[in-house]
Amino acid sequence: MTAVTQSDSTILIIDDNADTIRLLSAMVRGQARVLFATNGAAGIDIARLQRPQLILLDVEMAGMDGFAVCDVIRRDPALRSSAIIFVTAQSSPEAEIACLDAGAVDFIPKPLNAAVVQARVRTHLRLQAALATLDGLAHQDGLTGLFNRRHFDSQLATEFARHRRHGMPLGLALVDVDHFKLYNDQYGHQQGDACLKAVAGAIREGARRPGELAARYGGEEFVVLLPNTRREELLTYGDWLCSRVTMLDLPHPTAPTAPAVTISVGLCSMLPAEGDTPEALLHKADMALYEAKAAGRNRGVVAGPD
Ligand SMILES: [Mg+2]
């Protein structure tokens, strides 16, 4: 395995012929970082570790051939985002169709032609970059750049199951901007959007733990998922988030709470047991948020240990 760093993209060449690897590497090394493997099993291992955007896969290999490698890669959810281009001396239409049917995105004929190889690789690296961008956007809230509700819901389900398996406490904070309707009435929706962006920024930059996930939950509501976090660790976190937003110092003269934008935070931590659901965790946080509002806003309230 070798590496030539040229861009953010990685190409993996799997071929049982060292000369072909040398030739292909020389052709594409200006376009991406290049890795290689001389047999299918090693190639699959490298693909799992390095997640290349593109795999140039020799069809005719001793032992595990290109089709068998392609089949393993296409079935592995972790490798789904790697695109495969077959490289083969079989240039009949039937052979080409067989490659595409196997799940490859394209086909490069041997003997190799530098211009053809570079054009195909360039096209598919661009497509891969575009797909990655779309994939990111699908999980993002357009206004604030935080994760969106859909992504949060799926991560909550995953993390809830993982914390139950490992017997770890899962923390959650529900954040609501205080008197946001009054803010919009005073300043208009455009300024309201700017306020939400600023609050989202304060929440995002307040992330302190590995794996913490902040999302826009709805209108002026945000949510933070806090992996492996005990109730005691949440006691200061809510008020700390409130202080971060207060420090933004966004004027809100018509708010009864304070003359600046503030938030209320409902927090809870749960050691998920058999039969517990993510909805129960959300419900507890929501009740705590209600308490924070009732107690005068601009504060965090942690749900009881029960
Ligand atoms: Mg070969």
Coordinates of C-alpha atoms in Angstrom, one line a residue, residues 29 101 106 120-121 140 173 178 203 209 225 227 244-245 255 259 274 296 304:
R29 CA -2.0 10.2 -9.1
D101 CA -25.0 -5.4 -13.8
D106 CA -18.2 2.3 -15.2
R120 CA -13.4 8.4 -16.5
V121 CA -11.8 8.9 -13.1
Q140 CA -28.8 19.2 7.6
A173 CA -31.2 18.5 26.3
D178 CA -37.8 32.2 25.1
I203 CA -25.2 25.6 20.9
R209 CA -18.1 15.7 24.6
L225 CA -27.9 14.4 22.3
P227 CA -23.7 10.3 24.8
R244 CA -23.8 31.1 26.3
V245 CA -26.9 32.4 24.7
A255 CA -39.4 40.0 26.4
P259 CA -34.1 42.6 27.6
E274 CA -35.6 -3.3 28.2
G296 CA -39.3 31.8 34.9
G304 CA -35.7 13.9 38.5

